[in-house]
Coordinates of C-alpha atoms in Angstrom, one line a residue:
Chain Z
M20 CA -3.8 39.2 -52.3
S21 CA -1.2 36.2 -50.4
L22 CA -1.2 37.3 -46.3
F23 CA 2.3 38.5 -47.2
A24 CA 1.2 41.6 -49.2
F25 CA -1.5 41.9 -47.3
D26 CA 0.8 42.7 -43.9
S27 CA 2.6 45.2 -46.3
L28 CA -0.4 47.7 -47.4
T29 CA -0.5 50.2 -45.1
E30 CA -3.6 51.1 -42.5
E31 CA -6.0 53.1 -45.3
E32 CA -5.5 50.6 -47.6
K33 CA -6.0 47.6 -45.5
Y34 CA -9.0 49.5 -44.9
D35 CA -10.7 50.0 -47.9
R36 CA -9.3 46.2 -49.1
F37 CA -12.0 45.8 -46.2
L38 CA -14.2 47.6 -47.3
E39 CA -14.7 46.3 -50.5
R40 CA -15.0 42.8 -49.1
I41 CA -17.9 43.4 -47.3
N42 CA -19.2 45.4 -50.6
A43 CA -18.8 42.3 -52.1
G44 CA -21.3 40.8 -49.6
E45 CA -18.1 38.6 -47.7
K46 CA -18.4 37.4 -44.7
I47 CA -15.3 38.5 -41.8
E48 CA -15.0 36.3 -38.9
A49 CA -13.2 36.5 -36.1
D50 CA -9.8 36.0 -36.9
D51 CA -9.8 38.1 -40.4
W52 CA -8.1 41.4 -40.2
M53 CA -10.8 44.3 -39.0
P54 CA -10.4 48.0 -38.5
D55 CA -10.8 48.9 -35.3
D56 CA -13.9 50.9 -35.8
Y57 CA -15.3 47.8 -37.3
R58 CA -15.0 45.9 -33.7
K59 CA -15.7 48.9 -32.0
Q60 CA -19.2 48.8 -33.9
L61 CA -19.7 45.2 -33.4
L62 CA -18.7 45.2 -29.1
K63 CA -21.1 47.6 -29.0
L64 CA -23.6 45.8 -31.3
I65 CA -23.5 42.3 -29.4
P66 CA -23.2 42.6 -25.9
M67 CA -25.5 44.7 -25.8
H68 CA -27.8 42.2 -27.5
G69 CA -26.4 39.5 -25.4
I70 CA -26.7 40.4 -21.9
S71 CA -30.1 41.7 -23.2
E72 CA -31.3 38.7 -24.1
I73 CA -29.4 37.5 -20.3
M74 CA -31.8 40.6 -19.0
G75 CA -34.6 39.5 -20.9
A76 CA -35.4 36.3 -19.7
L77 CA -35.8 38.0 -16.2
P78 CA -39.4 40.1 -16.9
E79 CA -40.5 36.9 -17.8
K80 CA -39.3 34.6 -15.1
E81 CA -41.3 36.3 -12.6
W82 CA -43.9 34.7 -14.4
V83 CA -42.5 30.8 -14.6
P84 CA -43.5 29.9 -11.3
K85 CA -46.7 31.0 -11.8
A86 CA -47.7 29.8 -15.3
P87 CA -51.3 28.7 -14.5
S88 CA -51.0 25.7 -16.3
L89 CA -49.0 22.5 -15.9
R90 CA -48.3 22.5 -20.0
R91 CA -47.8 26.7 -19.9
K92 CA -45.5 26.2 -17.0
L93 CA -43.2 23.2 -19.6
A94 CA -43.6 26.2 -22.9
I95 CA -42.3 29.3 -20.5
M96 CA -39.8 27.3 -19.2
S97 CA -38.4 26.7 -21.8
K98 CA -38.9 29.4 -23.7
V99 CA -36.8 31.6 -20.9
Q100 CA -33.5 29.0 -21.3
D101 CA -34.1 29.8 -24.4
E102 CA -33.2 33.1 -24.0
M103 CA -30.5 32.4 -21.4
G104 CA -29.0 30.2 -23.9
H105 CA -29.2 33.0 -26.6
G106 CA -27.6 35.3 -24.1
Q107 CA -25.1 32.7 -23.7
L108 CA -24.7 32.0 -27.7
L109 CA -24.1 35.8 -28.0
L110 CA -21.3 36.7 -25.3
R111 CA -19.2 34.0 -27.0
V112 CA -19.2 35.2 -30.0
A113 CA -18.2 38.6 -28.1
E114 CA -15.8 37.1 -26.2
D115 CA -13.9 36.3 -29.1
L116 CA -13.9 40.2 -30.4
M117 CA -13.1 41.1 -26.7
R118 CA -9.6 38.9 -26.7
P119 CA -7.1 41.1 -28.9
L120 CA -8.3 44.0 -26.2
G121 CA -7.3 41.7 -23.3
K122 CA -11.6 41.2 -21.7
R123 CA -13.7 38.9 -20.8
R124 CA -16.6 38.0 -20.3
E125 CA -16.6 39.1 -16.6
D126 CA -16.4 42.5 -17.8
I127 CA -19.2 42.5 -19.6
M128 CA -21.0 41.6 -16.5
E129 CA -18.7 43.9 -14.2
D130 CA -20.1 46.7 -17.4
L131 CA -23.6 45.7 -16.3
L132 CA -23.4 46.5 -13.2
T133 CA -21.7 49.7 -13.8
G134 CA -24.6 50.7 -16.2
R135 CA -21.4 50.7 -18.6
L136 CA -23.0 48.5 -20.4
K137 CA -26.9 49.3 -21.4
F138 CA -29.9 46.5 -22.2
H139 CA -32.8 47.1 -23.6
N140 CA -35.1 49.1 -23.2
V141 CA -38.2 46.5 -22.8
F142 CA -36.6 44.6 -20.3
H143 CA -36.4 47.7 -17.4
M144 CA -40.3 47.4 -18.0
E145 CA -42.7 45.9 -15.6
A146 CA -44.5 42.4 -16.0
P147 CA -47.0 42.5 -13.3
T148 CA -49.6 40.2 -14.9
W149 CA -49.7 37.2 -16.9
G150 CA -51.5 38.7 -19.6
D151 CA -47.4 40.5 -19.5
A152 CA -45.9 37.2 -19.5
G153 CA -48.0 37.0 -23.0
V154 CA -47.8 40.2 -24.8
I155 CA -43.8 40.2 -24.7
A156 CA -43.7 37.1 -25.9
W157 CA -46.1 37.7 -29.1
L158 CA -45.3 41.2 -29.4
V159 CA -41.4 41.9 -27.8
D160 CA -40.5 38.7 -29.4
G161 CA -42.4 39.2 -32.8
A162 CA -40.2 42.8 -32.6
A163 CA -36.8 40.9 -31.9
I164 CA -37.6 38.3 -34.6
I165 CA -38.2 42.0 -37.2
S166 CA -34.8 43.0 -36.0
Q167 CA -32.9 40.0 -35.4
T168 CA -34.2 38.4 -39.3
M169 CA -32.8 41.9 -40.7
M170 CA -29.3 41.0 -39.8
L171 CA -29.2 37.9 -40.2
T172 CA -26.7 39.4 -43.5
T173 CA -24.7 41.2 -41.2
S174 CA -21.0 41.2 -42.5
Y175 CA -19.7 40.1 -39.5
A176 CA -20.2 35.6 -40.0
P177 CA -20.4 34.5 -36.2
Y178 CA -23.1 37.1 -35.7
G179 CA -25.0 36.1 -38.6
R180 CA -24.6 32.3 -37.4
A181 CA -25.8 33.1 -34.2
L182 CA -29.1 34.9 -35.3
K183 CA -29.3 31.9 -37.5
R184 CA -29.9 29.9 -34.6
I185 CA -31.4 32.6 -32.6
C186 CA -34.3 33.6 -35.1
A187 CA -35.5 30.1 -35.3
E188 CA -36.0 29.6 -31.9
E189 CA -37.7 32.9 -31.8
V190 CA -40.7 31.8 -34.1
F191 CA -41.4 29.5 -31.1
H192 CA -41.3 32.1 -28.9
A193 CA -43.8 33.9 -30.7
Q194 CA -46.0 31.0 -31.4
H195 CA -45.6 30.7 -26.8
G196 CA -47.1 34.1 -27.1
E197 CA -49.6 33.4 -29.4
A198 CA -51.0 31.1 -27.6
I199 CA -50.9 32.6 -24.1
V200 CA -52.6 35.6 -26.1
M201 CA -55.4 33.7 -28.0
A202 CA -56.1 31.6 -24.9
L203 CA -57.0 34.9 -23.1
A204 CA -58.6 36.7 -25.7
E205 CA -61.0 33.9 -25.9
G206 CA -61.6 33.7 -22.3
T207 CA -63.3 35.5 -19.8
D208 CA -64.4 39.2 -19.6
E209 CA -61.4 39.3 -16.7
Q210 CA -59.0 37.4 -18.6
R211 CA -59.8 39.8 -21.6
Q212 CA -59.4 43.1 -20.1
M213 CA -55.7 41.3 -18.4
L214 CA -54.6 41.2 -22.0
Q215 CA -55.7 44.6 -22.8
D216 CA -54.2 46.3 -20.2
A217 CA -50.8 44.6 -20.9
V218 CA -51.2 45.6 -24.3
N219 CA -51.9 49.3 -23.3
R220 CA -48.8 49.2 -21.2
W221 CA -46.2 47.3 -23.5
W222 CA -47.4 49.6 -26.2
E223 CA -44.9 52.7 -26.0
S224 CA -42.0 50.5 -25.2
L225 CA -42.5 48.2 -28.7
L226 CA -42.0 50.9 -30.3
M227 CA -38.8 52.7 -27.9
F228 CA -38.3 49.2 -28.8
F229 CA -36.5 50.0 -32.7
G230 CA -34.8 52.9 -31.3
P231 CA -35.5 56.5 -32.6
D232 CA -35.4 57.2 -36.7
T233 CA -33.2 60.2 -36.2
S234 CA -30.4 60.6 -33.9
K235 CA -31.9 64.2 -33.8
R236 CA -34.2 62.3 -31.2
T237 CA -31.7 61.0 -28.7
G238 CA -28.7 62.7 -30.2
N239 CA -27.4 59.6 -30.4
S240 CA -27.6 56.6 -33.6
N241 CA -25.3 54.5 -34.7
Q242 CA -27.6 53.6 -37.6
D243 CA -25.5 55.1 -40.8
K244 CA -22.2 53.8 -40.0
N245 CA -23.9 50.1 -39.0
I246 CA -25.2 49.9 -42.3
M247 CA -22.0 51.0 -44.2
Y248 CA -20.6 48.2 -42.4
K249 CA -23.1 46.2 -43.0
L250 CA -24.0 44.7 -39.8
R251 CA -27.8 46.0 -40.7
T252 CA -29.9 46.6 -43.7
K253 CA -32.8 48.6 -42.4
S254 CA -33.3 51.8 -40.6
N255 CA -34.7 52.1 -37.1
E256 CA -37.6 53.5 -38.9
E257 CA -38.3 50.9 -41.2
L258 CA -38.3 48.2 -39.2
R259 CA -40.6 49.9 -37.0
Q260 CA -43.0 50.0 -39.9
D261 CA -42.8 46.3 -40.7
F262 CA -43.9 45.9 -37.0
L263 CA -46.8 48.1 -37.4
T264 CA -47.7 46.0 -41.0
K265 CA -47.2 42.4 -39.8
Y266 CA -48.7 43.1 -35.7
I267 CA -51.6 46.4 -36.0
P268 CA -54.6 44.1 -37.8
R269 CA -53.3 40.5 -35.8
I270 CA -53.6 43.3 -32.8
H271 CA -57.5 44.2 -34.0
S272 CA -58.4 41.2 -35.3
I273 CA -58.8 39.8 -31.8
G274 CA -60.5 42.7 -30.9
L275 CA -58.2 44.2 -29.2
T276 CA -56.7 48.2 -29.9
V277 CA -53.8 49.4 -29.2
P278 CA -53.7 53.5 -27.2
D279 CA -52.8 55.6 -30.1
E280 CA -55.7 57.1 -31.9
T281 CA -53.8 58.8 -33.5
L282 CA -52.3 55.5 -35.7
H283 CA -53.6 55.0 -39.2
Y284 CA -51.8 54.3 -42.3
D285 CA -51.2 57.0 -45.1
E286 CA -51.9 55.3 -48.1
E287 CA -50.2 58.4 -50.0
E288 CA -47.0 57.7 -48.1
E289 CA -47.7 54.5 -47.4
M290 CA -46.5 54.7 -44.2
W291 CA -47.6 54.2 -40.7
V292 CA -48.5 57.5 -38.9
Y293 CA -48.4 56.8 -35.2
Q294 CA -47.9 59.2 -31.9
Q295 CA -44.0 59.3 -31.1
P296 CA -42.9 57.7 -28.0
D297 CA -41.2 60.3 -25.4
W298 CA -38.0 59.5 -26.5
D299 CA -36.6 61.5 -23.1
K300 CA -38.4 58.9 -21.5
F301 CA -36.7 55.9 -23.4
K302 CA -32.8 58.1 -22.7
Q303 CA -34.3 57.5 -18.8
I304 CA -35.2 54.2 -19.5
V305 CA -31.7 52.7 -20.6
S306 CA -29.8 54.1 -18.5
N307 CA -31.0 52.6 -15.5
N308 CA -34.0 54.5 -14.2
G309 CA -36.8 52.5 -15.6
P310 CA -39.3 50.9 -13.1
R311 CA -37.8 47.7 -13.1
S312 CA -34.1 49.0 -14.1
Q313 CA -32.8 48.7 -10.4
A314 CA -34.6 45.4 -8.9
R315 CA -33.3 43.5 -11.6
L316 CA -30.0 44.7 -12.3
R317 CA -29.7 43.5 -8.7
L318 CA -30.7 39.9 -9.5
R319 CA -28.1 39.6 -11.0
E320 CA -25.9 41.4 -9.4
I321 CA -26.9 39.3 -5.5
S322 CA -26.9 36.2 -8.1
H323 CA -23.1 37.1 -9.2
E324 CA -22.6 38.4 -4.8
N325 CA -24.0 35.0 -3.9
N326 CA -22.1 32.4 -6.0
E327 CA -18.7 33.7 -5.5
W328 CA -17.9 31.2 -3.6
V329 CA -18.8 28.8 -6.7
R330 CA -16.7 30.7 -9.0
E331 CA -13.4 30.5 -6.5
A332 CA -13.9 26.8 -6.0
L333 CA -14.3 26.1 -9.9
G334 CA -11.5 28.6 -10.4
K335 CA -9.2 26.0 -8.3
K336 CA -11.1 23.2 -10.5
Q337 CA -9.5 24.5 -13.5
T338 CA -10.4 20.6 -14.9
M339 CA -14.1 21.9 -14.5
Q340 CA -15.9 21.2 -17.7
T341 CA -20.2 22.1 -17.3
A342 CA -21.9 18.7 -18.4
S343 CA -24.6 19.7 -21.2
V344 CA -27.8 18.4 -20.6
Chain C
M6 CA -48.3 -11.9 -9.5
V7 CA -51.7 -9.4 -10.8
E8 CA -50.7 -7.1 -13.5
Y9 CA -52.7 -4.4 -15.2
N10 CA -52.4 -2.7 -18.6
T11 CA -54.3 -0.1 -18.6
A12 CA -56.4 2.5 -16.3
Q13 CA -59.9 0.3 -16.9
E14 CA -58.1 -2.1 -15.7
V15 CA -57.7 -1.2 -12.3
E16 CA -61.2 -0.1 -11.9
K17 CA -61.9 -3.2 -10.4
D18 CA -59.9 -4.4 -8.0
A19 CA -60.0 -1.1 -5.5
A20 CA -57.4 -2.2 -2.9
Y21 CA -55.5 -2.2 -6.0
K22 CA -56.1 0.9 -7.3
K23 CA -55.8 2.5 -3.7
E24 CA -51.9 2.0 -3.8
L25 CA -51.4 2.8 -7.1
V26 CA -52.9 5.7 -6.8
E27 CA -51.1 7.2 -3.4
L28 CA -48.2 5.9 -5.0
L29 CA -48.5 8.5 -7.9
Y30 CA -49.3 11.0 -5.9
Q31 CA -45.9 10.7 -3.8
L32 CA -43.9 10.7 -7.5
A33 CA -46.0 13.4 -9.1
D34 CA -45.9 15.6 -6.0
D35 CA -42.0 15.0 -5.5
D36 CA -41.1 16.1 -9.4
F37 CA -43.6 18.7 -9.1
I38 CA -42.1 20.6 -6.0
L39 CA -38.1 20.1 -6.7
A40 CA -39.0 21.4 -10.2
F41 CA -41.1 24.4 -9.2
R42 CA -37.7 25.1 -6.9
G43 CA -35.6 24.7 -9.7
S44 CA -37.7 27.0 -11.2
E45 CA -36.9 29.5 -8.7
W46 CA -33.3 29.9 -9.6
L47 CA -34.2 30.5 -13.3
G48 CA -31.9 33.4 -14.6
I49 CA -29.3 33.9 -11.3
A50 CA -27.7 30.4 -11.6
P51 CA -23.9 30.6 -10.4
H52 CA -23.4 30.6 -14.7
I53 CA -25.2 31.2 -17.8
E54 CA -24.4 27.8 -18.7
E55 CA -25.4 26.3 -15.9
D56 CA -28.5 28.6 -15.8
V57 CA -29.5 26.3 -19.4
A58 CA -28.5 23.2 -17.9
F59 CA -30.5 23.5 -14.7
S60 CA -33.4 25.0 -16.5
S61 CA -33.1 21.9 -18.2
I62 CA -33.1 19.3 -16.1
S63 CA -36.2 21.2 -14.2
Q64 CA -38.1 21.2 -17.2
D65 CA -37.7 17.1 -17.4
K66 CA -38.8 16.9 -14.0
M67 CA -41.7 18.8 -14.3
G68 CA -42.8 17.0 -17.3
H69 CA -42.3 14.2 -15.2
A70 CA -45.1 15.0 -12.7
V71 CA -47.1 16.0 -15.8
I72 CA -47.2 12.2 -16.6
Y73 CA -47.6 10.6 -13.1
Y74 CA -50.2 13.5 -12.7
E75 CA -52.1 12.8 -16.4
M76 CA -51.8 9.0 -14.7
L77 CA -53.8 10.2 -11.6
E78 CA -56.7 12.1 -13.8
E79 CA -57.1 9.1 -16.0
L80 CA -57.6 7.3 -12.7
G81 CA -60.3 9.2 -12.0
E82 CA -58.8 11.7 -9.1
G83 CA -59.4 14.7 -11.5
K84 CA -58.0 17.1 -14.0
A85 CA -54.1 16.9 -14.1
D86 CA -53.8 20.9 -13.9
D87 CA -56.1 20.8 -10.8
L88 CA -54.3 17.8 -8.9
A89 CA -50.9 20.5 -9.6
H90 CA -52.3 23.6 -8.8
L91 CA -55.3 23.3 -6.3
R92 CA -54.7 20.3 -4.0
E93 CA -54.7 21.7 0.1
P94 CA -51.0 20.9 1.4
K95 CA -52.4 18.2 3.9
E96 CA -52.9 16.3 0.5
R97 CA -49.6 16.7 -0.9
K98 CA -48.2 13.2 -0.3
N99 CA -44.2 15.4 -1.7
A100 CA -40.7 15.1 1.2
I101 CA -40.8 17.8 3.8
I102 CA -36.8 18.6 2.6
L103 CA -38.1 18.7 -1.2
E104 CA -40.5 22.0 -1.1
E105 CA -38.0 23.8 1.4
V106 CA -37.2 27.4 -0.1
N107 CA -33.9 27.6 -2.2
G108 CA -32.4 30.1 0.5
P109 CA -33.7 33.6 2.4
G110 CA -35.8 36.0 0.1
N111 CA -37.9 34.9 -2.9
Y112 CA -37.6 34.2 -6.1
L113 CA -38.4 38.4 -7.3
E114 CA -36.9 40.3 -4.2
E115 CA -32.9 39.3 -2.7
P116 CA -33.0 35.8 -3.6
E117 CA -30.4 34.5 -1.1
Y118 CA -30.2 31.1 -2.6
D119 CA -27.6 28.7 -2.0
W120 CA -26.1 26.9 -4.4
A121 CA -24.2 24.2 -1.7
F122 CA -28.5 22.9 -1.0
A123 CA -29.3 22.9 -4.0
V124 CA -26.3 20.6 -5.5
V125 CA -26.6 18.3 -2.7
R126 CA -30.4 18.1 -2.6
N127 CA -31.0 17.1 -6.5
Y128 CA -27.7 15.5 -6.2
F129 CA -29.8 13.2 -3.4
Y130 CA -32.8 12.9 -4.7
D131 CA -31.6 12.2 -8.2
I132 CA -29.6 9.4 -7.1
S133 CA -32.9 8.0 -5.1
K134 CA -35.3 8.7 -8.1
A135 CA -33.2 6.6 -10.1
I136 CA -33.2 4.1 -7.9
R137 CA -36.8 3.7 -7.8
L138 CA -37.1 3.9 -11.6
S139 CA -35.5 0.6 -12.1
S140 CA -37.6 -0.7 -10.0
L141 CA -40.8 0.7 -11.8
K142 CA -39.7 -0.3 -14.6
N143 CA -41.1 -3.9 -13.7
S144 CA -44.5 -2.4 -11.8
S145 CA -47.5 -4.4 -11.8
Y146 CA -49.3 -1.4 -13.3
K147 CA -47.8 -1.4 -16.9
P148 CA -48.5 2.2 -17.7
L149 CA -46.3 2.9 -15.1
A150 CA -43.1 0.8 -16.2
Q151 CA -43.7 2.1 -19.3
V152 CA -43.0 5.6 -18.6
A153 CA -40.2 4.3 -15.7
K154 CA -38.4 3.3 -19.0
K155 CA -38.2 7.1 -20.9
M156 CA -37.6 8.6 -17.6
I157 CA -34.5 6.2 -16.3
L158 CA -32.9 7.6 -20.0
E159 CA -33.2 11.5 -18.9
Q160 CA -32.2 10.1 -15.8
Y161 CA -28.6 9.4 -16.2
Y162 CA -27.9 13.2 -17.4
H163 CA -28.8 14.4 -14.4
L164 CA -27.5 12.8 -12.2
T165 CA -24.4 12.9 -14.3
H166 CA -24.5 16.8 -14.0
W167 CA -25.1 17.0 -10.0
N168 CA -22.5 14.0 -9.2
M169 CA -20.1 16.3 -11.8
W170 CA -21.2 19.4 -9.2
F171 CA -20.9 17.5 -6.3
T172 CA -17.8 16.5 -7.2
Q173 CA -16.0 19.7 -8.0
L174 CA -17.4 21.5 -5.0
I175 CA -17.0 19.1 -2.6
N176 CA -13.0 19.2 -2.1
A177 CA -12.6 22.4 -3.6
T178 CA -11.9 25.6 -1.5
D179 CA -12.2 25.7 2.4
E180 CA -14.9 27.8 2.4
A181 CA -17.0 25.8 -0.3
K182 CA -16.4 22.1 1.9
K183 CA -17.6 24.2 4.9
R184 CA -21.0 25.1 2.6
M185 CA -20.8 21.7 1.4
R186 CA -20.7 20.2 5.2
Q187 CA -23.8 22.4 6.0
A188 CA -25.8 21.4 2.9
I189 CA -25.2 18.3 3.8
D190 CA -25.9 17.9 7.6
K191 CA -29.0 19.7 6.7
V192 CA -30.4 17.2 3.3
W193 CA -29.6 14.4 5.9
K194 CA -31.8 15.6 8.8
D195 CA -34.5 14.8 6.9
F196 CA -33.6 13.2 3.3
D197 CA -35.5 9.7 4.7
G198 CA -38.6 11.6 3.8
V199 CA -37.6 10.8 0.1
L200 CA -36.8 7.4 0.9
T201 CA -40.2 6.4 2.7
L202 CA -42.9 5.2 0.6
G203 CA -45.5 6.2 3.4
P204 CA -47.5 4.3 5.5
S205 CA -48.5 1.3 2.6
A206 CA -45.0 1.1 1.9
K207 CA -45.5 -2.9 1.9
E208 CA -48.5 -2.9 0.6
M209 CA -47.3 -1.5 -2.7
A210 CA -44.8 -4.1 -2.4
R211 CA -46.6 -6.9 -2.3
L212 CA -48.6 -5.7 -5.2
G213 CA -46.0 -5.1 -7.2
L214 CA -46.1 -1.9 -7.9
I215 CA -42.7 -0.6 -6.3
K216 CA -40.0 -2.9 -4.4
E217 CA -39.8 -3.1 -0.9
E218 CA -39.0 0.3 0.8
Q219 CA -36.2 -0.9 3.0
E220 CA -34.6 -2.9 -0.3
L221 CA -34.8 0.9 -2.0
K222 CA -33.2 2.8 0.9
D223 CA -30.6 0.0 1.5
K224 CA -29.3 0.7 -2.7
W225 CA -29.4 4.4 -1.7
M226 CA -27.2 4.0 1.2
T227 CA -24.8 2.1 -0.7
E228 CA -24.6 3.9 -3.6
I229 CA -23.8 7.3 -1.2
K230 CA -21.0 5.1 0.4
E231 CA -19.5 4.4 -2.1
V232 CA -19.5 8.4 -3.4
F233 CA -18.5 9.6 0.5
E234 CA -15.7 7.2 0.6
K235 CA -14.6 7.6 -2.9
L236 CA -14.6 11.4 -2.3
G237 CA -12.8 11.2 1.5
V238 CA -16.0 12.5 2.9
E239 CA -17.7 12.0 6.2
L240 CA -21.7 10.7 6.3
P241 CA -23.1 12.5 8.7
T242 CA -24.3 9.4 10.6
N243 CA -24.1 5.7 9.8
D244 CA -27.7 4.9 9.9
G245 CA -28.8 6.7 7.4
P246 CA -30.7 10.2 7.2
G247 CA -33.7 11.2 9.6
M248 CA -37.0 12.2 9.2
E249 CA -37.1 15.3 11.9
R250 CA -39.9 17.1 10.8
G251 CA -42.1 14.8 9.6
D252 CA -43.3 12.7 7.2
G253 CA -45.0 13.9 3.8
R254 CA -45.8 11.6 2.8
N255 CA -48.4 11.6 5.4
G256 CA -49.1 14.8 4.3
E257 CA -47.2 16.5 7.1
H258 CA -45.4 19.9 6.0
T259 CA -44.0 23.2 6.6
E260 CA -44.7 26.7 5.3
D261 CA -42.5 26.5 2.5
L262 CA -45.3 24.3 0.7
T263 CA -47.8 27.0 1.7
T264 CA -46.1 29.9 0.2
A265 CA -45.3 27.4 -2.6
L266 CA -48.6 26.9 -3.6
Q267 CA -49.9 29.8 -3.6
T268 CA -47.1 31.4 -5.8
L269 CA -47.6 28.2 -8.1
S270 CA -51.6 28.8 -8.2
E271 CA -51.5 32.3 -8.0
V272 CA -52.9 32.8 -11.5
Y273 CA -54.4 29.4 -11.8
K274 CA -56.9 30.1 -9.1
V275 CA -58.2 33.4 -10.4
D276 CA -60.4 31.4 -12.5
P277 CA -59.8 27.6 -12.3
A278 CA -62.5 27.3 -14.9
A279 CA -61.0 29.1 -17.6
G280 CA -58.1 28.4 -20.3
W281 CA -55.8 29.4 -20.1

């Protein structure tokens, strides 16, 4: 159809054309026509993902200066840098989507600080030991790989391209996490205990990571719409099941346990049965009432305040180009 | 002049080895502590692009420290990880200005970090490091000459990065000018601690490990003068920076180093014999 002909269609006809396109497996580019609702869904998903990468750097950042060997120091620095890089990549995708609405990156940052924009439940949690640094890189990144790989086929092309790069790097992160975890698992009693405690601490958060199975649990879910728009292909529960299938055997094989005695694989149902996490707690956590929510937001806020003079100085010098290293 | 190609060859020349080890500790400790200070900035730099770039620079710096510590390990000084994590403050050879905290607060709580200080300290340091590396390319200790050649390639990008920040900020807003001026004055007071090669500088030069301290200092001053003149900024003094709080090469340090070492070795010290 010519551009002229497309312009003369009604909104409803455009919408139908759009759904035909994505149902035929076509990808949508930033400048293509898209329904407002589609843009709205993307703008729920991508800034949240981007800001979660950035907030996700903070729990591990706590362990960067303390990493217990030169090799680990280098590896975790590089890993956290990658997370910031992912945040940058995703915020750029979000910026393009926000431009027609007259919004900018600054707005994303402000939405974060005012609590309008949420970040992933896992990054509200405490990471009190080096064992947590290992479990985050191994299992939280492992969970992220499962959900991000599923979204590689997303109908929104710029997001798909960003995810492709992110997934490639996440594989290295999970290996970095495995290396930390293996060293602790094969280490002294104290090291093994440190690791088991961290797994216990993270278990509920890991189950929550994929979101509730139905909207009934939290009264809110976008998964059906996202499946219709081909932004995702699997439900929250399918992803959680994939995660359990992949990681439960690995966790057991290195002599660790998970803090859920009811957990088992039901051969007939072909499903993992597990203790539901406390979804009310989940709602509290993502509403910035988790154990470290305020402290981590404060870090971003203080960085924002302290560097205001830098932004002003750069604003004056419009020629500023950030050197890439 | 003598030349050595391996750590084994150095074993039979005790006087040479002593100076080589001394120099390597200075190089290692300088890069190590400044990379540590850089890593504390992670996640809170002025913008996300800078966070990524600064982190990359800190990794290179830490990587260089690792190379030097591993050379020391080869020379029989002990495990590289032990050298980085377990030595007492008085055994450390880094310059005092490099151990100084990034600002009030700490990296976990209320980090009131000073970006102007970060820019000036890193810029001055990387100018000095580039000069030092180009001298080390001709070191009589060939393994050191080899690694210097590789590091110089990375150093070029670091220097470009900090030069860009320095240039952008120094003549921007009134507040930026004021903050940069304060940072320059602060760094200037102690920066001679970076430029010095310590009590045995002469002996190091005589053995061909590195050039004369004065020659390296003059080069640094020439470069700094050029930059300041071009930007129309006054030097704090004409006769070079000072060493007000003491000589780190001599094991003189501040409380900032003690707390930094506690942080960076906290986990390692749980059990230095364990695998981590």
